XYZ file of C-alpha atoms in Angstrom:
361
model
C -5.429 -23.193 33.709
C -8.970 -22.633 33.086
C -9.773 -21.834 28.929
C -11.073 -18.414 30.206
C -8.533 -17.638 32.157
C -6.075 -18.427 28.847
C -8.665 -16.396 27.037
C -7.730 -13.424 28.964
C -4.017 -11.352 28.626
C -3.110 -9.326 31.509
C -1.714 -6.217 30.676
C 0.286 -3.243 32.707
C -2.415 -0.687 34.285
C -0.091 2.139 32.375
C -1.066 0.356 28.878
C -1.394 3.485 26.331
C -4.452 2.573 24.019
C -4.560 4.635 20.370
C -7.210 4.862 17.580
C -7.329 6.908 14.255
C -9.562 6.260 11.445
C -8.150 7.463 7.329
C -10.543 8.148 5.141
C -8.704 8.085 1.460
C -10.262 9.833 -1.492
C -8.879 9.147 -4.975
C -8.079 12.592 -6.942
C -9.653 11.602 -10.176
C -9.892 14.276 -13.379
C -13.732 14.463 -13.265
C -12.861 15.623 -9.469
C -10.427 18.376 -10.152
C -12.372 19.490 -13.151
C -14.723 21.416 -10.568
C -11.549 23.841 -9.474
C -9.273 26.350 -10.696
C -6.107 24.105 -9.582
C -5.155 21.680 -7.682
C -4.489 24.068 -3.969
C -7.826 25.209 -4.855
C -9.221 22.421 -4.501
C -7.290 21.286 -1.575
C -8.288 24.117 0.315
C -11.980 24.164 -0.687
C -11.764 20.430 0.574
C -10.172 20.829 3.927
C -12.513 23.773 4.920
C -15.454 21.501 4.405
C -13.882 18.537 5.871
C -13.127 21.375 9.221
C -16.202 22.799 9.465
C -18.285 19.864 9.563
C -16.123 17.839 11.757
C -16.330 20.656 14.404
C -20.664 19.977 14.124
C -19.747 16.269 14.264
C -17.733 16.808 17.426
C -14.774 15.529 15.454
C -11.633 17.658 17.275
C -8.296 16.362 15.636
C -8.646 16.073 12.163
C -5.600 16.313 9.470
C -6.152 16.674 5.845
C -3.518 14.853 3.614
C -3.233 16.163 0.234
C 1.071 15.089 -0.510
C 0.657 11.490 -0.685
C 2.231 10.998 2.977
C 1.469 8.147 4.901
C 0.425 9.127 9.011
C 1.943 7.146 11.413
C -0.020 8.064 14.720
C 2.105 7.825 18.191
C 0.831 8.325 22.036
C 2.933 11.514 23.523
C 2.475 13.550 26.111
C 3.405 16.880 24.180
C 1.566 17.334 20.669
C 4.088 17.261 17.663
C 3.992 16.615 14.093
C 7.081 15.324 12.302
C 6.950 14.975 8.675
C 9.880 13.293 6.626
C 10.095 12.396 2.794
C 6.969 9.863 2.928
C 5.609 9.954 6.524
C 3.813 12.698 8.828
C 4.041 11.107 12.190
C 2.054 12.805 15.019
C 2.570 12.284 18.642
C -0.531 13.390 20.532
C -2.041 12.700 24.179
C -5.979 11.718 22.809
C -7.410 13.282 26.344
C -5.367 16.516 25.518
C -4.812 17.639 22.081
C -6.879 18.812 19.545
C -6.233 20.030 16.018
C -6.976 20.769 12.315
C -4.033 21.495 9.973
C -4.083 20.892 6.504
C -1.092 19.083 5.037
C -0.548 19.575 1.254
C 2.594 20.606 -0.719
C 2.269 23.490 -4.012
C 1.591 22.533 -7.294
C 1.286 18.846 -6.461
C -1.173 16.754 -7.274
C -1.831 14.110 -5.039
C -3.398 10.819 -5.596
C -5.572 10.564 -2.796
C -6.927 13.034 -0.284
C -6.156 11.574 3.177
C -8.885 12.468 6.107
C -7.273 11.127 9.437
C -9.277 11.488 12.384
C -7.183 10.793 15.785
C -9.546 9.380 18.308
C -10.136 12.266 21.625
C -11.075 11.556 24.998
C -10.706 8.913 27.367
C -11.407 5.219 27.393
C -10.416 5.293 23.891
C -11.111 1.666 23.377
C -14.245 1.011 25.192
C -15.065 4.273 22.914
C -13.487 3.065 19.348
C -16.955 2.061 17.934
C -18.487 5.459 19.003
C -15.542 6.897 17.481
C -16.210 5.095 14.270
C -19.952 6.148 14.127
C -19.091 9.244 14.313
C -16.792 9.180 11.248
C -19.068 7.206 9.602
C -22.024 9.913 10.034
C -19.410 12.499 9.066
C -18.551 10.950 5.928
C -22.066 10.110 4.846
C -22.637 14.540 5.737
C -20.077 15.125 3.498
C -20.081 13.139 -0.129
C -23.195 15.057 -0.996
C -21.495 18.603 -0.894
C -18.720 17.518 -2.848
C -19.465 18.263 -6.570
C -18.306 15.228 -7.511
C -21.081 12.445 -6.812
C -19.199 9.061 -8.092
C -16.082 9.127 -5.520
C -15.519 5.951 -3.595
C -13.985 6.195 -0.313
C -11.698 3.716 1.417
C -12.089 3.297 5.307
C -9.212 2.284 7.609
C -9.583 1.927 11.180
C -6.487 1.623 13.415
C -6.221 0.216 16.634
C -3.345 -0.116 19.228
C -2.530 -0.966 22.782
C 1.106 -0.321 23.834
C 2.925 -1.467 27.372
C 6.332 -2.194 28.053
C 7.062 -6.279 28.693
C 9.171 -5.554 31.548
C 6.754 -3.605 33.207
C 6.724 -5.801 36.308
C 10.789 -5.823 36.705
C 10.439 -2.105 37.205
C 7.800 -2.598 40.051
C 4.637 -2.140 37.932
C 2.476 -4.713 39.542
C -0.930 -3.495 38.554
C -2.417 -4.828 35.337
C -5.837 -5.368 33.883
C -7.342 -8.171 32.381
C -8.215 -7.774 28.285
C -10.639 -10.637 27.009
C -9.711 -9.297 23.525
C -11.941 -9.296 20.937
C -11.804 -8.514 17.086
C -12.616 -4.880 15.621
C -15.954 -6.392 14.201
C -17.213 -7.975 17.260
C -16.707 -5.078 19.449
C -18.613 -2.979 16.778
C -21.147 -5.556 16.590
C -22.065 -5.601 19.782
C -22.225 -1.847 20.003
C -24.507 -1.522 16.938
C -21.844 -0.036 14.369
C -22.757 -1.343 11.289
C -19.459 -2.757 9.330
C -19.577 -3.902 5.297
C -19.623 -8.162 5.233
C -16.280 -7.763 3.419
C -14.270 -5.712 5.553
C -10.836 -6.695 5.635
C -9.110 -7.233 9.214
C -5.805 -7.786 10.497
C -4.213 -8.275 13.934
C -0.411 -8.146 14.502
C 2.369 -7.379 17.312
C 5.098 -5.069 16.372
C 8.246 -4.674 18.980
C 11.195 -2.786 18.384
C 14.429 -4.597 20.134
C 17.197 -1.457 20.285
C 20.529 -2.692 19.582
C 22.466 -2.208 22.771
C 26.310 -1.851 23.200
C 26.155 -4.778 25.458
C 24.456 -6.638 23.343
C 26.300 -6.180 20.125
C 29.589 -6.796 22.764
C 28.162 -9.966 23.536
C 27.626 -11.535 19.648
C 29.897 -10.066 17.666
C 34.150 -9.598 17.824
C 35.571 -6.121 18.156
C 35.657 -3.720 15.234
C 34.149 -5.612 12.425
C 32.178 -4.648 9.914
C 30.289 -7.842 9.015
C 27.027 -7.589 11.672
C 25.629 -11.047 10.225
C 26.547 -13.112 12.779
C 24.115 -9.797 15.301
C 21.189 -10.613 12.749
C 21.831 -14.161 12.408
C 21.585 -14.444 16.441
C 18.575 -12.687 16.829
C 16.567 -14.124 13.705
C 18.160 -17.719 14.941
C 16.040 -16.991 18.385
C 13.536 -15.012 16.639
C 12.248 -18.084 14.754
C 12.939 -20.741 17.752
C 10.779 -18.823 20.298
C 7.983 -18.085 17.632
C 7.847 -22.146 16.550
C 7.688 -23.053 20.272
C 4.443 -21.031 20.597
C 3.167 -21.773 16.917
C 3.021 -18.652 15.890
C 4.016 -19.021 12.274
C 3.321 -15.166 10.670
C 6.934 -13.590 11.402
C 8.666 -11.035 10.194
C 12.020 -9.485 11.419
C 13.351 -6.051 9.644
C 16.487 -4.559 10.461
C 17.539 -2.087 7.139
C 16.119 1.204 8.967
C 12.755 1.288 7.133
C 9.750 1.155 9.090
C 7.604 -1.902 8.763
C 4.290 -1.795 7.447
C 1.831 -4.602 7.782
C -1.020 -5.366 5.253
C -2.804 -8.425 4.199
C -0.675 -9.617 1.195
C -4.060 -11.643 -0.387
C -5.625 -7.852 -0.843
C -2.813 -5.242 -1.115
C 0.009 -4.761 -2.988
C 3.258 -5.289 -0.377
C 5.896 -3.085 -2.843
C 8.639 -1.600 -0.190
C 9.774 2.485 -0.844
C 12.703 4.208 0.722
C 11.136 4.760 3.833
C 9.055 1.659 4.340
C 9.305 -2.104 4.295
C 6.381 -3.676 3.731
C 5.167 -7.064 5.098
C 2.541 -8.929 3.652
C 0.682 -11.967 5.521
C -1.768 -13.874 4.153
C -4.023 -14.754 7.613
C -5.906 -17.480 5.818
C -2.717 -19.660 5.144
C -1.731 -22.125 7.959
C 1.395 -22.345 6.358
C 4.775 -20.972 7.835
C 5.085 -17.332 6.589
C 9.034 -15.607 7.781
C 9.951 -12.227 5.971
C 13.567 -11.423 6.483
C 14.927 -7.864 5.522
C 18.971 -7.117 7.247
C 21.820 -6.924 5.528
C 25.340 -7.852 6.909
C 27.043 -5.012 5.629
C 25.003 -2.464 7.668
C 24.154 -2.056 11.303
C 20.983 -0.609 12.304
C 20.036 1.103 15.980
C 16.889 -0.839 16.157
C 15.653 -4.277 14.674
C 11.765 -4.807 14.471
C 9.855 -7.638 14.867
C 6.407 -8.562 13.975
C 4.308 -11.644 14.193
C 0.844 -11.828 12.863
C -2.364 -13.208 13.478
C -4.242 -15.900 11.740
C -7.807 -16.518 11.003
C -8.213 -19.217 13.398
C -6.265 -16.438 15.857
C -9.238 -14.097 15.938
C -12.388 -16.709 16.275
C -14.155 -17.847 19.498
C -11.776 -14.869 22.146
C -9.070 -16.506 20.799
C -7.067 -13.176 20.495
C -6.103 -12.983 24.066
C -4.809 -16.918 23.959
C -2.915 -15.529 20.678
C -1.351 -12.657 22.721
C -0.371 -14.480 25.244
C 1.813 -16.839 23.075
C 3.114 -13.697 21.747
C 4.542 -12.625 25.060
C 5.675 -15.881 26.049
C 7.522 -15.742 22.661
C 9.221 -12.359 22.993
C 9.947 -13.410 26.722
C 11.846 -16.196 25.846
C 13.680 -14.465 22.692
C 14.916 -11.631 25.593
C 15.938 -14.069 27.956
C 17.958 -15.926 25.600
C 19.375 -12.315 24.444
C 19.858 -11.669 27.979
C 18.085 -8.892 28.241
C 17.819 -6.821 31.729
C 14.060 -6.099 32.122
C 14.587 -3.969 35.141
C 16.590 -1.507 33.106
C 16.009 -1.957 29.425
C 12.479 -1.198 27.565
C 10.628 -4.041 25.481
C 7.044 -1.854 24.007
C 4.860 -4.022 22.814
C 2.228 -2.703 20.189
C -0.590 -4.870 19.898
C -2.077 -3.778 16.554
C -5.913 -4.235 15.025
C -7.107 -3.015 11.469
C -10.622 -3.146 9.250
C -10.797 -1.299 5.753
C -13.348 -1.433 3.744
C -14.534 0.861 1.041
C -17.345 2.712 1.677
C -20.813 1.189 0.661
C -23.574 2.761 -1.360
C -25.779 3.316 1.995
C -23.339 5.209 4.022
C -22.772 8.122 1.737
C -26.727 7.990 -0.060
């Protein structure tokens, strides 16, 4: 096989592509000072944030003032589901627009959240449009807040999702990705990023925990699932190490996994979410286990990460291509049947940065 041709992944035609950029303002004293109270302020914000984003052509914007983290989903009706720590939305990007204000009385938050989910079509051939535009917006709207020393910290999502058994089911038709990182896409589209951004790259797939399956690994009416978990991390790790990919994490304890780069952010788990740190720099074997024996969960997650050396010279479609062959030989071994069961892969990409002195000047 030809390097190019390894360079390339070929994905289902039905692939469901997803972009939203947070922008994350810290609440500081000197910032609430300028207000009566804290939904004052909130609501002073937000109508700013609204009114310029419609003269930006910015059409689905959310304001975050309760400390929630969003979770963004493809869907084809438009919902927003909040629960104790999250506010998920499921939105169709060439459908649904929106501004709505999420904040909760007489709290004060730490940080305002802007999210801004990507409209349109072609989302990804659009992303670094997308992030001019935010970046334009933001740079429009420091100078009426009356607070001048705020720092704001950028985060720029990216996701493609497909199923892996889209061929069993008679999906033939896929396209061929050369992937390439967040920052050479922008580069090559003339969207200035900061020289320290931080990225990350990572596969998430959630493996449901089927009747059949648990019939197949463990005996009738226990209560100890460990020898389930044991199974799957057993062929979790074998079918990683045959592909070297060595960034792995499996969580099965209900909480939804949350990647970050462990070298920048903190990686402390809450009741809703288990984070994962990776350190992409370290060539070193990095496994994060989180199940418990005692407890049986409806869905275990996997993830597995991206190195440095993953992301240089179009190497990302050679790394997602070990990734499938991975997860293909962890179902087979599962005995999974791809012509009635659903594998989604979510092939993740981040940058953050906070925002320099010339975009907001």
């Amino acid at each position: 096989m030809s390097l190019s041709h390894q360079q390339k992944v070929y994905i289902p035609k039905d692939v469901r592509s997803n972009q939203y950029i947070t922008a994350e303002i810290k609440v500081t004293d000197a910032l609430l000072a300028h207000y009566p109270d804290h939904n004052t302020c909130y609501q002073t914000f937000s109508q700013a944030i609204f009114n310029l984003a419609e003269q930006e052509e910015l059409y689905n914007v959310h304001v975050i003032t309760n400390d929630k983290l969003p979770v963004v989903r493809f869907h084809t009706e438009a919902y927003c589901f909040p629960t104790a720590e999250q506010i998920i939305f499921f939105y169709n990007p060439e459908y649904h627009v929106a501004q709505s204000l999420h904040s909760k009385d007489d709290y004060r938050a730490r940080k305002i959240r802007i999210v801004f989910l990507a409209t349109g079509e072609d989302i990804r051939i659009n992303s670094a449009n997308f992030h001019i535009k935010v970046q334009s917006f933001l740079a429009k709207l420091m100078p009426q807040l009356p607070e001048k020393d705020l720092t704001i910290k950028i985060r720029d999502h990216q996701h493609l999702s497909y199923d892996l058994f889209a061929k069993a089911k008679g999906n033939k038709e896929s396209y061929g990705y050369k992937l390439r990182t967040i920052s050479d896409r922008y580069k090559a589209r003339k969207c200035p990023l900061p020289e320290g951004h931080g990225s990350l790259c990572y596969v998430t797939v959630k493996l449901p925990l089927s009747r059949k399956l648990k019939q197949a690994i463990l005996s009738e009416h226990t209560n100890d699932f460990t020898p389930l978990y044991q199974k799957l991390e057993d062929a979790f790790i074998q079918a990683t190490s045959a592909k070297q990919l060595k960034r792995i994490a499996m969580v099965a304890n209900g909480l939804t996994p949350l990647v970050r780069n462990s070298k920048y952010d903190q990686v402390e788990g809450t009741d809703e979410v288990q984070m994962l740190g990776f350190d992409p720099n370290l060539e070193e074997q990095q496994f994060i286990r989180h199940w418990d024996g005692n407890h049986l969960v409806e869905t275990v997650s996997f993830t597995i990460a991206a190195g440095v050396k993953d992301c240089k010279d179009g190497g990302l479609g050679r790394y997602l291509n070990r990734v499938e062959d991975a997860l293909k030989s962890l179902t087979s071994e599962l005995g999974l049947d791809k012509s009635r069961e659903e594998l989604i892969v979510r092939f993740h990409q981040h940058i953050s940065y906070q925002t320099p002195e010339q975009l907001v000047n």
